[in-house]
Short mmCIF file of C-alpha atoms and ligand atoms in Angstrom, two decimals:
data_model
loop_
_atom_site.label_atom_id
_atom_site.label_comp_id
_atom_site.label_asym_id
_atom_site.label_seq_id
_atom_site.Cartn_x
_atom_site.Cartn_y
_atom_site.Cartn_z
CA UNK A 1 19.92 176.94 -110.37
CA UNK A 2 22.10 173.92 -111.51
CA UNK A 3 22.20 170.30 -110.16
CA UNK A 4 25.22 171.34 -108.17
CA UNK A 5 23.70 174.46 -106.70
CA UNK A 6 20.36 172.99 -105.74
CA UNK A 7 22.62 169.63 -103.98
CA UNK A 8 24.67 172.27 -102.55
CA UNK A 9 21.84 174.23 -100.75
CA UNK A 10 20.27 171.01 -99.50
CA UNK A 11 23.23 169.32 -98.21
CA UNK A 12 23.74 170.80 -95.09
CA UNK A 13 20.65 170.17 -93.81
CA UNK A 14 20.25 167.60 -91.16
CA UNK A 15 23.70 166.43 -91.53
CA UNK A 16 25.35 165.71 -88.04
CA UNK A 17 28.64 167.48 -88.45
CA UNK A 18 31.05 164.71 -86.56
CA UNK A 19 29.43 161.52 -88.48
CA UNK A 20 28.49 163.25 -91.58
CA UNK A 21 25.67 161.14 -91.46
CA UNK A 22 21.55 162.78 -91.77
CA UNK A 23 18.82 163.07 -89.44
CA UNK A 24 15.70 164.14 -91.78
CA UNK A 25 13.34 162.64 -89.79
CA UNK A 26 9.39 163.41 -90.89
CA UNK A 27 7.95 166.62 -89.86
CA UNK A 28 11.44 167.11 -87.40
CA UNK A 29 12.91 170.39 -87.79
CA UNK A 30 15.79 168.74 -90.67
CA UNK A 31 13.14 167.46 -92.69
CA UNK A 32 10.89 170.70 -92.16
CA UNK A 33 13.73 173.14 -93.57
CA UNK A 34 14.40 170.27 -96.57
CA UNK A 35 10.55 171.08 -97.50
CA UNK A 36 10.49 174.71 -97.71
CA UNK A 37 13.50 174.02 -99.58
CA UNK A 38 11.73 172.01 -102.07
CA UNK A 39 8.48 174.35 -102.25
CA UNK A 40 11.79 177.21 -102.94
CA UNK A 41 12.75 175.02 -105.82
CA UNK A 42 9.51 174.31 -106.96
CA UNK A 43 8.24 178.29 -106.87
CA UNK A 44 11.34 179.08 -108.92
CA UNK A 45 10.17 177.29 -111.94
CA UNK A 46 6.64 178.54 -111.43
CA UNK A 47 5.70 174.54 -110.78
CA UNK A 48 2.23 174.38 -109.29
CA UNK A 49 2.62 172.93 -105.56
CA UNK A 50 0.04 170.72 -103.61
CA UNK A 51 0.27 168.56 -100.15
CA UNK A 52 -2.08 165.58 -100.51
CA UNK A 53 -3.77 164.65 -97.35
CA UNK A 54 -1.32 162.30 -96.26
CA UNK A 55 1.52 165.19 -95.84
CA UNK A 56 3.27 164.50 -99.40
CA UNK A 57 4.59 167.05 -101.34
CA UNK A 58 4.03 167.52 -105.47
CA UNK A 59 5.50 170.15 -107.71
CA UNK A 60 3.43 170.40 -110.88
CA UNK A 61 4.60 171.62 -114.44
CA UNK A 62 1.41 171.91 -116.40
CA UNK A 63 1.67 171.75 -119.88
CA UNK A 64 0.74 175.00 -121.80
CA UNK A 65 -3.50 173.80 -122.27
CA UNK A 66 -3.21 173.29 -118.49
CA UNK A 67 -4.41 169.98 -118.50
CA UNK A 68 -3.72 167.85 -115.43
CA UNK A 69 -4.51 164.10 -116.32
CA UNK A 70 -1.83 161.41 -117.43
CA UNK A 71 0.74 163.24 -115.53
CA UNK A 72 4.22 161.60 -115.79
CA UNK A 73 5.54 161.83 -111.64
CA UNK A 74 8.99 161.57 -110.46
CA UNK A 75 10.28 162.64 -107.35
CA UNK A 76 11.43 160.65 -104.66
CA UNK A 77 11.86 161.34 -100.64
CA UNK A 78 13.46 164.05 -98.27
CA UNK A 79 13.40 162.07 -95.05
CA UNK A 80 16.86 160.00 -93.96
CA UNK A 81 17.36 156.93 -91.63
CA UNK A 82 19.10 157.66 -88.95
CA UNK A 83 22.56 158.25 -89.81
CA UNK A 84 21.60 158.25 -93.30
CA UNK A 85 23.69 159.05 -96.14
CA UNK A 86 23.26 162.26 -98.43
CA UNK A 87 22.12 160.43 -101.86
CA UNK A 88 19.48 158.23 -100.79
CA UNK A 89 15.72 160.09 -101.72
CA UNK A 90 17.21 163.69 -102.10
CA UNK A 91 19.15 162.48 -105.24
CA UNK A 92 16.29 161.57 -107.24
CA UNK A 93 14.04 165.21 -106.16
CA UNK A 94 17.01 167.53 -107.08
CA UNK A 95 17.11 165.36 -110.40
CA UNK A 96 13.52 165.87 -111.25
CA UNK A 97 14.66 169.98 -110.63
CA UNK A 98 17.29 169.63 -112.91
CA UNK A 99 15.80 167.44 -115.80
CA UNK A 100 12.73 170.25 -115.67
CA UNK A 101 15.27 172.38 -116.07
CA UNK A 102 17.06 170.61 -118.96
CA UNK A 103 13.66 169.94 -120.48
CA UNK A 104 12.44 173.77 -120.60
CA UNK A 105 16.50 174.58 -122.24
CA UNK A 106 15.69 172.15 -125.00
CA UNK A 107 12.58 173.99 -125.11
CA UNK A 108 10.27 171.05 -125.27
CA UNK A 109 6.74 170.91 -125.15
CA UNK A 110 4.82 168.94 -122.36
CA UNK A 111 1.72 166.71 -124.25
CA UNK A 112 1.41 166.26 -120.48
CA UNK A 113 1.99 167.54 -117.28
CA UNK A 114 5.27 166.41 -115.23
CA UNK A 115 5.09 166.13 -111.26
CA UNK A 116 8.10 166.49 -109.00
CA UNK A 117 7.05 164.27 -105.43
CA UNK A 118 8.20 164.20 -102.24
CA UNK A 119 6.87 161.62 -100.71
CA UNK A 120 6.43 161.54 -96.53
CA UNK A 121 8.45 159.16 -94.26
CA UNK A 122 9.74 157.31 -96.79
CA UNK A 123 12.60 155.73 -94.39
CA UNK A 124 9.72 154.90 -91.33
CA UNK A 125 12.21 156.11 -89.42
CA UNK A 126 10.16 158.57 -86.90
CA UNK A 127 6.84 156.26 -87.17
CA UNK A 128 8.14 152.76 -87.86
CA UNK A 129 6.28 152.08 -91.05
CA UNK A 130 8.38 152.40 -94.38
CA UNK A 131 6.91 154.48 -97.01
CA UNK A 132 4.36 155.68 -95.03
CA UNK A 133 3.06 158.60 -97.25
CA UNK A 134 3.24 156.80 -100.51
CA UNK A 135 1.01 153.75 -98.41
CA UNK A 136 -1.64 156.19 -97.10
CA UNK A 137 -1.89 157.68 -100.73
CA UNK A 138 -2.11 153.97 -102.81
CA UNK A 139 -4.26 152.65 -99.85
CA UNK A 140 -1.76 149.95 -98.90
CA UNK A 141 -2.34 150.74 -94.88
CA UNK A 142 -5.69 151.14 -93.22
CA UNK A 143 -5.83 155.48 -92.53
CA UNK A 144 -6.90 154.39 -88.59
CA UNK A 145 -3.50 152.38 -88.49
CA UNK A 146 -1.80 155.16 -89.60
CA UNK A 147 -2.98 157.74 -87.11
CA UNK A 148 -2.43 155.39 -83.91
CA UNK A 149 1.45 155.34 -85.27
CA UNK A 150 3.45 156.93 -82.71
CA UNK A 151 7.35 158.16 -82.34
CA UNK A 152 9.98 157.42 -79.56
CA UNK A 153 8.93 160.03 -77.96
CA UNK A 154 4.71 158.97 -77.79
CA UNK A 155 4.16 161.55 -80.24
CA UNK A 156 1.00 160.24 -82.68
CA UNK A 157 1.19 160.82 -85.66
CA UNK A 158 -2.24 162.24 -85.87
CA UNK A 159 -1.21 164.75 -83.62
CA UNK A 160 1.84 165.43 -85.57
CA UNK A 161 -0.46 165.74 -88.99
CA UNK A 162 -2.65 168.42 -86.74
CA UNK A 163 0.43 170.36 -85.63
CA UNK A 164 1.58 171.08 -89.28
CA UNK A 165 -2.03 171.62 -90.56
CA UNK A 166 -3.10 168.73 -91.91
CA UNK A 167 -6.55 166.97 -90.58
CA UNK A 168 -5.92 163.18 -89.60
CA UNK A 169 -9.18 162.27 -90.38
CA UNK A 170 -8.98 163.00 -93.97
CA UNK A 171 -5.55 160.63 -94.74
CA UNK A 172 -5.83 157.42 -96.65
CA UNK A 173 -6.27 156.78 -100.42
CA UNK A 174 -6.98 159.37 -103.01
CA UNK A 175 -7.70 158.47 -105.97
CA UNK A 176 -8.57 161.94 -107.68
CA UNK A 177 -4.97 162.49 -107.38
CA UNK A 178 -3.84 158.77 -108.43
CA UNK A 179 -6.26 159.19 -111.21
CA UNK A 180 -4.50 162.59 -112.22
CA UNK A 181 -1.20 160.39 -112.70
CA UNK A 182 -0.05 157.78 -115.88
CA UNK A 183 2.77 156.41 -114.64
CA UNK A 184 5.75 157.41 -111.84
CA UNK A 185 9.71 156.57 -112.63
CA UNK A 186 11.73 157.45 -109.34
CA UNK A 187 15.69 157.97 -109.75
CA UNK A 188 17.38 157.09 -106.66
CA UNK A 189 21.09 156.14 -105.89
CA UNK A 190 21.59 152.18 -106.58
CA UNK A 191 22.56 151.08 -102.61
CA UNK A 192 24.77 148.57 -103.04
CA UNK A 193 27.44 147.20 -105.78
CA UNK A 194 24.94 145.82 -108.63
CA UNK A 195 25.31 149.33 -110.73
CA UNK A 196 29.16 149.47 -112.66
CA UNK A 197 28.22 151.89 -115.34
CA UNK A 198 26.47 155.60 -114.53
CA UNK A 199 22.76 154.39 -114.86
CA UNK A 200 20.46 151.69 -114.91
CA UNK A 201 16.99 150.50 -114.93
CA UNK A 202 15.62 148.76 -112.12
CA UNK A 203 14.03 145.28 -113.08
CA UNK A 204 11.94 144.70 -109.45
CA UNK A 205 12.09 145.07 -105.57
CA UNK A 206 12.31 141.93 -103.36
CA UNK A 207 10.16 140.98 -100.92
CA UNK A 208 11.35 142.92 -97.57
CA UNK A 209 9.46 143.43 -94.18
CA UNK A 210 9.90 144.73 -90.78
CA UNK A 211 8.71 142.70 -87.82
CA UNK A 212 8.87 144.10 -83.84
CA UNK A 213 9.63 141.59 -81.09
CA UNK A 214 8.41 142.39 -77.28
CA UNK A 215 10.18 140.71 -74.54
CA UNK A 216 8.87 141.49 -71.12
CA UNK A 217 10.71 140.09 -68.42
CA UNK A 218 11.38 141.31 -64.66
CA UNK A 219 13.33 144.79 -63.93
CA UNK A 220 15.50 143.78 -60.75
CA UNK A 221 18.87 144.61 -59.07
CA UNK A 222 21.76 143.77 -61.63
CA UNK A 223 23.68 142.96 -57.89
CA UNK A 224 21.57 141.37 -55.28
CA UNK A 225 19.30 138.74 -57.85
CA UNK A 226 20.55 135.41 -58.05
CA UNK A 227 20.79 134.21 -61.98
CA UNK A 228 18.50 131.44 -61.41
CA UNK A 229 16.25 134.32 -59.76
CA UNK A 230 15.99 136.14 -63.06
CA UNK A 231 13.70 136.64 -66.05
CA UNK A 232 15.93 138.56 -67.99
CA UNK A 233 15.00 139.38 -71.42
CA UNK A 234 17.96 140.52 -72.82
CA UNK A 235 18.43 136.89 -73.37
CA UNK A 236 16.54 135.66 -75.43
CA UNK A 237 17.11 138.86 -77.15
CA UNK A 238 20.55 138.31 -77.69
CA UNK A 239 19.43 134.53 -79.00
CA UNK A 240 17.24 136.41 -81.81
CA UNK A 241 19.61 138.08 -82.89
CA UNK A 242 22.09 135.19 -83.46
CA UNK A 243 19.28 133.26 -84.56
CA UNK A 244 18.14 135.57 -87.30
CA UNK A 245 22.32 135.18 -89.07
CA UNK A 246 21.48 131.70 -88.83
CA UNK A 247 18.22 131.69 -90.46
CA UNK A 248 19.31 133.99 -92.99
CA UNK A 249 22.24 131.69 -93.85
CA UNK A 250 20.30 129.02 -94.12
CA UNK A 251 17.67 130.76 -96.46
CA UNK A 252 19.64 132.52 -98.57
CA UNK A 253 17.59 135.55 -97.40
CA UNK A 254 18.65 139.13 -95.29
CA UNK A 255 17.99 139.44 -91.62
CA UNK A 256 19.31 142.57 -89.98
CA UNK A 257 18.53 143.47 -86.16
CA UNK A 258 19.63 147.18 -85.94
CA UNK A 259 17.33 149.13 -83.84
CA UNK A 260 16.64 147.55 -80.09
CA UNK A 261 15.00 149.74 -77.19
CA UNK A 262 15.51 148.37 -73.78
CA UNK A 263 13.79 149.69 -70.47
CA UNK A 264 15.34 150.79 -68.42
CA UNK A 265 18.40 150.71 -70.19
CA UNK A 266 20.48 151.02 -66.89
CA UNK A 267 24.09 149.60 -66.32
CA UNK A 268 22.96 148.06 -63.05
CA UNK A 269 19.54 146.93 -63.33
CA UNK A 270 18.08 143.86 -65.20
CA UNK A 271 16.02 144.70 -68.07
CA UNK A 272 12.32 144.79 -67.90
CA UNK A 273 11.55 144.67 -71.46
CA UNK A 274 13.01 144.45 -74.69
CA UNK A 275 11.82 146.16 -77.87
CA UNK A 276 13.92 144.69 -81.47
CA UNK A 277 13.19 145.28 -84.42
CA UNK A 278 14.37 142.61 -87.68
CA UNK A 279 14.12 143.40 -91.48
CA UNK A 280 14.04 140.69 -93.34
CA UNK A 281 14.31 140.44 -97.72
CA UNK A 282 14.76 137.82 -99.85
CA UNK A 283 14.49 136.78 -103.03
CA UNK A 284 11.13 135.01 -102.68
CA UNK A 285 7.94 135.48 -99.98
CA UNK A 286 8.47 131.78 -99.25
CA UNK A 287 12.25 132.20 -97.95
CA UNK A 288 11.61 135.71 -95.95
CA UNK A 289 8.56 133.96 -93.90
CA UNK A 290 10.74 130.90 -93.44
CA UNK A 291 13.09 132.67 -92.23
CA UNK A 292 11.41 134.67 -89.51
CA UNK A 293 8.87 131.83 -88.76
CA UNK A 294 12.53 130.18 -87.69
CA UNK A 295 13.82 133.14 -85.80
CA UNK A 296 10.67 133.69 -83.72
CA UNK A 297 10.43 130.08 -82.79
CA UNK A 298 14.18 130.26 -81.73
CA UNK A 299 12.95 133.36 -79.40
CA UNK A 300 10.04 132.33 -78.10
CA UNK A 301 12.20 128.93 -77.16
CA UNK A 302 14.80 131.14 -75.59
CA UNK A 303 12.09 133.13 -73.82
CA UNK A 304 10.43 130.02 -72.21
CA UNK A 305 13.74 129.25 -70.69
CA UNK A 306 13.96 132.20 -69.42
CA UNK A 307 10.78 133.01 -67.59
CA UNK A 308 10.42 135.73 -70.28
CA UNK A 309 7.44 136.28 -72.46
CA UNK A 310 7.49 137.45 -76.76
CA UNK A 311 5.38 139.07 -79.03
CA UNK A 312 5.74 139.45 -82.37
CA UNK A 313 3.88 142.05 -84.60
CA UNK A 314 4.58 142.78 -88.66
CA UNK A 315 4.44 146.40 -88.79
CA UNK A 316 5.35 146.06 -92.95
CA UNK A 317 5.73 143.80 -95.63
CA UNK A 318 6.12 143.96 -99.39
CA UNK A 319 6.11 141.50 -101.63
CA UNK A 320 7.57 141.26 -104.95
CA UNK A 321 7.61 144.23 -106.71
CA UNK A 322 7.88 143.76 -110.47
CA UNK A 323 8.02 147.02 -112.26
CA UNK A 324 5.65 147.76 -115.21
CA UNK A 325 7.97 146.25 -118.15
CA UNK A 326 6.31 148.31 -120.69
CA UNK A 327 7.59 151.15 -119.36
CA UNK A 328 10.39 149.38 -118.37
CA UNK A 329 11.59 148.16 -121.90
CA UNK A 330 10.88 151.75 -123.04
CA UNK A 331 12.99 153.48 -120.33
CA UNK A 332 15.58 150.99 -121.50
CA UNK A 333 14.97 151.38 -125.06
CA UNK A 334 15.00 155.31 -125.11
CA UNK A 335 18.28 155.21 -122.96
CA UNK A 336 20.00 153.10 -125.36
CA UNK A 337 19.16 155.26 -128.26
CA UNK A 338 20.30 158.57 -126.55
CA UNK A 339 23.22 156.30 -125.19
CA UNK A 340 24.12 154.95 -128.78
CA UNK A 341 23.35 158.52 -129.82
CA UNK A 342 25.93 159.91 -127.68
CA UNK A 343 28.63 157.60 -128.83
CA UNK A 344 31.25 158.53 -130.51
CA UNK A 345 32.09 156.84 -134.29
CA UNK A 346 32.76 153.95 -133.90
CA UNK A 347 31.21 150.22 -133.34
CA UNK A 348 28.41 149.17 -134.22
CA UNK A 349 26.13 150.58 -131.14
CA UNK A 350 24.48 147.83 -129.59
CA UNK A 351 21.34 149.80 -129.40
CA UNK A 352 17.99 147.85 -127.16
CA UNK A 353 17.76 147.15 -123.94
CA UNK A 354 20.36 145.34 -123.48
CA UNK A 355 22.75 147.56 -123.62
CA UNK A 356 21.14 149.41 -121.19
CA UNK A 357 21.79 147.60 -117.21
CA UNK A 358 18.22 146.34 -115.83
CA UNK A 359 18.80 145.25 -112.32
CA UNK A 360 16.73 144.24 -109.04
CA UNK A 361 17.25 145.78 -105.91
CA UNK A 362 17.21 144.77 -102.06
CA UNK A 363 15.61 148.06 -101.25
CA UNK A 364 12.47 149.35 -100.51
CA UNK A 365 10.99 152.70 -102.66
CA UNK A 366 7.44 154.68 -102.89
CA UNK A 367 7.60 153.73 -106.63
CA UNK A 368 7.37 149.94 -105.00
CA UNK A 369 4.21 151.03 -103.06
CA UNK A 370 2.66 153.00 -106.03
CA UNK A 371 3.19 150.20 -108.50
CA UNK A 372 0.28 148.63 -106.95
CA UNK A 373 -2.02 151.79 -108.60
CA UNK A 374 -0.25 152.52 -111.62
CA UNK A 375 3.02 152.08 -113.94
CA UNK A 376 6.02 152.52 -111.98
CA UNK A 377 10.02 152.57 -113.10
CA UNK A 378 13.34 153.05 -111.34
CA UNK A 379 16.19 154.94 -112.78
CA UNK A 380 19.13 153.82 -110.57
CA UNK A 381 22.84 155.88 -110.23
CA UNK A 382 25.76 154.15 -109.47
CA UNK A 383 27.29 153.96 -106.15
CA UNK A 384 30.97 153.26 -105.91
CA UNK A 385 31.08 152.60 -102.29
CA UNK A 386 28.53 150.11 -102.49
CA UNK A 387 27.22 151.64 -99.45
CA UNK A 388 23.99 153.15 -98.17
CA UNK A 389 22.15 154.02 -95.29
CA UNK A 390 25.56 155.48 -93.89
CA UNK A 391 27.50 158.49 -94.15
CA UNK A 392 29.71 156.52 -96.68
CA UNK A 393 26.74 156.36 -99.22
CA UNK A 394 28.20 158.28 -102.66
CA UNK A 395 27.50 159.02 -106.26
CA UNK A 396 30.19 160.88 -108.28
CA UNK A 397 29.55 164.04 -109.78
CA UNK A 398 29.37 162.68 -113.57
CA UNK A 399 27.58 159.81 -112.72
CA UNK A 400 24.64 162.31 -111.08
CA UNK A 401 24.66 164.22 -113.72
CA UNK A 402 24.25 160.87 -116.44
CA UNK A 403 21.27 160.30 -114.10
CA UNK A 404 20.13 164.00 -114.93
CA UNK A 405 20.66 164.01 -118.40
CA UNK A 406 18.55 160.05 -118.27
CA UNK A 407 15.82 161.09 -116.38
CA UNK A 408 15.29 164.20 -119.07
CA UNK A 409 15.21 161.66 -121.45
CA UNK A 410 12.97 159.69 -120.50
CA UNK A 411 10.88 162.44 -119.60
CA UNK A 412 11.04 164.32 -122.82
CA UNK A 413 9.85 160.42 -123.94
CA UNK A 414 7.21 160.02 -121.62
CA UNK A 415 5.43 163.90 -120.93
CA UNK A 416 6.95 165.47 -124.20
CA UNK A 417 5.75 165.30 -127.54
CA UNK A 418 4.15 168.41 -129.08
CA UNK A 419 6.05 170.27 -131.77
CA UNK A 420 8.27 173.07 -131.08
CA UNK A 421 5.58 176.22 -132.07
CA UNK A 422 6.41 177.38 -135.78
CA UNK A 423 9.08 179.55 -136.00
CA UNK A 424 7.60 183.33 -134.96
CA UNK A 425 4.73 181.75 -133.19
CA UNK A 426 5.49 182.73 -129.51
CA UNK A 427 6.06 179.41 -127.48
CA UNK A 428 3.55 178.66 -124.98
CA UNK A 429 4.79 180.17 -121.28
CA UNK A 430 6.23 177.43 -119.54
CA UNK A 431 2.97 176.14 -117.31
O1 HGY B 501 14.64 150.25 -96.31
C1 HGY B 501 14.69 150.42 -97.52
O2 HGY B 501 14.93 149.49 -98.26
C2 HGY B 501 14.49 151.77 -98.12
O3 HGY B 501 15.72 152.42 -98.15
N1 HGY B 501 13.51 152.53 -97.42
MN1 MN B 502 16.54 154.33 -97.75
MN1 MN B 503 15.20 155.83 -100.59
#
């Protein structure tokens, strides 16, 4: 099954045919059917699957002693945001399919076994907190957090572990499995226009958060109540969200207001309540909680002139993430050889890292939430629309398949490493 077979299969899947854009929410019917495709996948190449406790999916290539400790993991997510575009999680799971693939052509031999993850609700799009499966699994949310969590709809996620056979009680941290894994590099499509060559190594994650504001006025007649009669709390809604362009502009950070819920969300009746939600990044912890310390004194102002009352809860933060440089330099290093390798006559290669792109990114990944437990890189893909999160999110063919071909590499660097068997001697099955 190649790269273009396997994206081929998967694409359809969740897509909303007028927008183009994805609905793989977690444990939703979209995201369901993407599963079963990647347990399809992973029974094709004999990989050994597992669901940890938390609901996330591994596909295990043993090597041929069937040893399972200092595994090398990749993988990334199935779920979307809503709306979401095609490239964002998916790319970097149907990569890890291909570079096994690649890996068992060139016939080499795993020193230790490789991992292919899907991690659950990656986007927090159903239950609100971002990387929710890679959290419960590092231990970076409390397990009786996670099981209050619930959806639009009231549906907990507890009960929503229960439905699909898994036993709330039994998420949080596991270490066994943590312990069964040496380091994790996710490839994932670069989301916005810092990538201009095919691949590139990602240097850190900013600090980014999400923060829910609660404005509870009064529900009234949008016709017979006077305006000095109301407590409207669309208002100071409306000033928080002005507020948080200011703020950002002022602290050179990103503030983005784009999900709002308002009851009763009728055309002719004054809201009751208000529900927004603001992510805010930045380059440094300092300017993000400057920035909304500003905005939700600018709302709680507007609220007090309006008879309205605010809450404010975090429901995530992360701060800096700085990937694990050793294994960041190496990635680098072992791309530029294979790059240098690749080139044709000419110049002098530059050869190092530096002719290999290291770059930050704005966004948020599991391998951000595992780096807490263990060495974690990024492989990044170029994007040419510079967009994400949208139907509009793209990587070309070539440039997908440079991310293949890299994350083989540094595979075959990281997991490979035992001679080919002597000539005659039959090679180990594949594990
Ligand atoms: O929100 C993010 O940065 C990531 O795409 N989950
Ligand atoms: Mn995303
Ligand atoms: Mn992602």
């Amino acid at each position: 099954m190649s790269f273009e077979e396997m994206w081929a299969d998967l694409l359809p899947i969740g897509r909303d045919p007028d927008s183009g854009g994805y609905h793989r929410f977690a444990w939703t019917p979209p995201e369901l059917e993407c599963r079963a495709w990647f347990v399809d996948e992973a029974r094709k190449r004999d990989l050994e699957i597992e669901t940890d406790a938390n609901g996330n999916l591994f596909a295990w290539w043993l090597p041929a002693d069937s040893s399972r400790g200092d595994a090398v993991l990749t993988g990334s997510h199935l779920d979307s945001v809503p709306g979401g575009g095609a490239y964002d999680g998916p790319l970097g799971i149907v990569s890890a399919f291909a570079a096994i693939d690649l890996l068992r052509e060139r016939r080499v031999q795993l020193a230790r076994p490789i991992g292919v993850a899907a991690f659950a609700e990656e986007e927090g799009a159903r239950f609100g907190v971002a990387c929710l499966g890679s959290r419960l699994l590092s231990g970076a949310i409390a397990p009786y957090r996670a099981r209050g969590l619930r959806d639009r709809d009231g549906h907990a996620f507890a009960d929503v572990l229960t439905r699909h056979g898994l036993d709330p009680e039994r998420i949080g941290p596991d270490d066994d499995l943590l312990g069964r894994i040496g380091c994790h590099v996710e490839l994932h499509i670069e989301q916005g226009r810092a990538l201009d060559v095919p691949v590139g190594v990602a240097s850190a994650i900013v600090p980014h958060g999400r923060w829910r504001f609660g404005f509870t006025g009064e529900g009234n007649h949008a016709g017979t109540t006077h305006l000095k009669d109301r407590r409207d709390p669309m208002l100071p809604f409306a000033h928080l969200v002005l507020a948080a362009r200011q703020a950002a502009e002022r602290h050179g950070t990103l503030t983005t207001v784009g999900k709002v819920e308002v009851t009763p969300n009728g055309v002719n009746a004054i809201a009751s309540s208000v529900t927004a939600w603001l992510d805010g990044r930045g380059p440094a912890d300092d300017a993000v909680r400057r920035t909304v310390a500003e905005i939700h004194e600018a709302a709680q102002k507007a609220a007090r002139e309006h008879g309205v009352t605010v809450d404010l809860a975090e429901e995530s933060y992360s701060e800096v993430v700085g990937f694990d440089t050793t294994l960041r330099d190496r990635l680098a290093e072992t791309l530029a050889r294979s790059e240098n390798a690749a080139q044709p006559s000419g110049p002098e290669p530059s050869g190092g890292p530096g002719s290999v792109r290291v770059l930050p990114t704005g966004a948020g990944h599991d391998a951000g939430i595992l780096a807490s437990r263990l060495p974690t890189a990024m492989l990044f893909v170029r994007n040419p629309t510079g967009i994400s999160h949208a139907p509009a999110e793209h990587a070309d063919r070539d440039d997908c398949l440079a991310g293949v071909e890299a994350l083989t590499i540094a595979l075959e660097e990281l997991a490979g490493g035992l001679e080919e068997p002597a000539a005659g001697l039959k090679a180990p099955a594949a594990g």
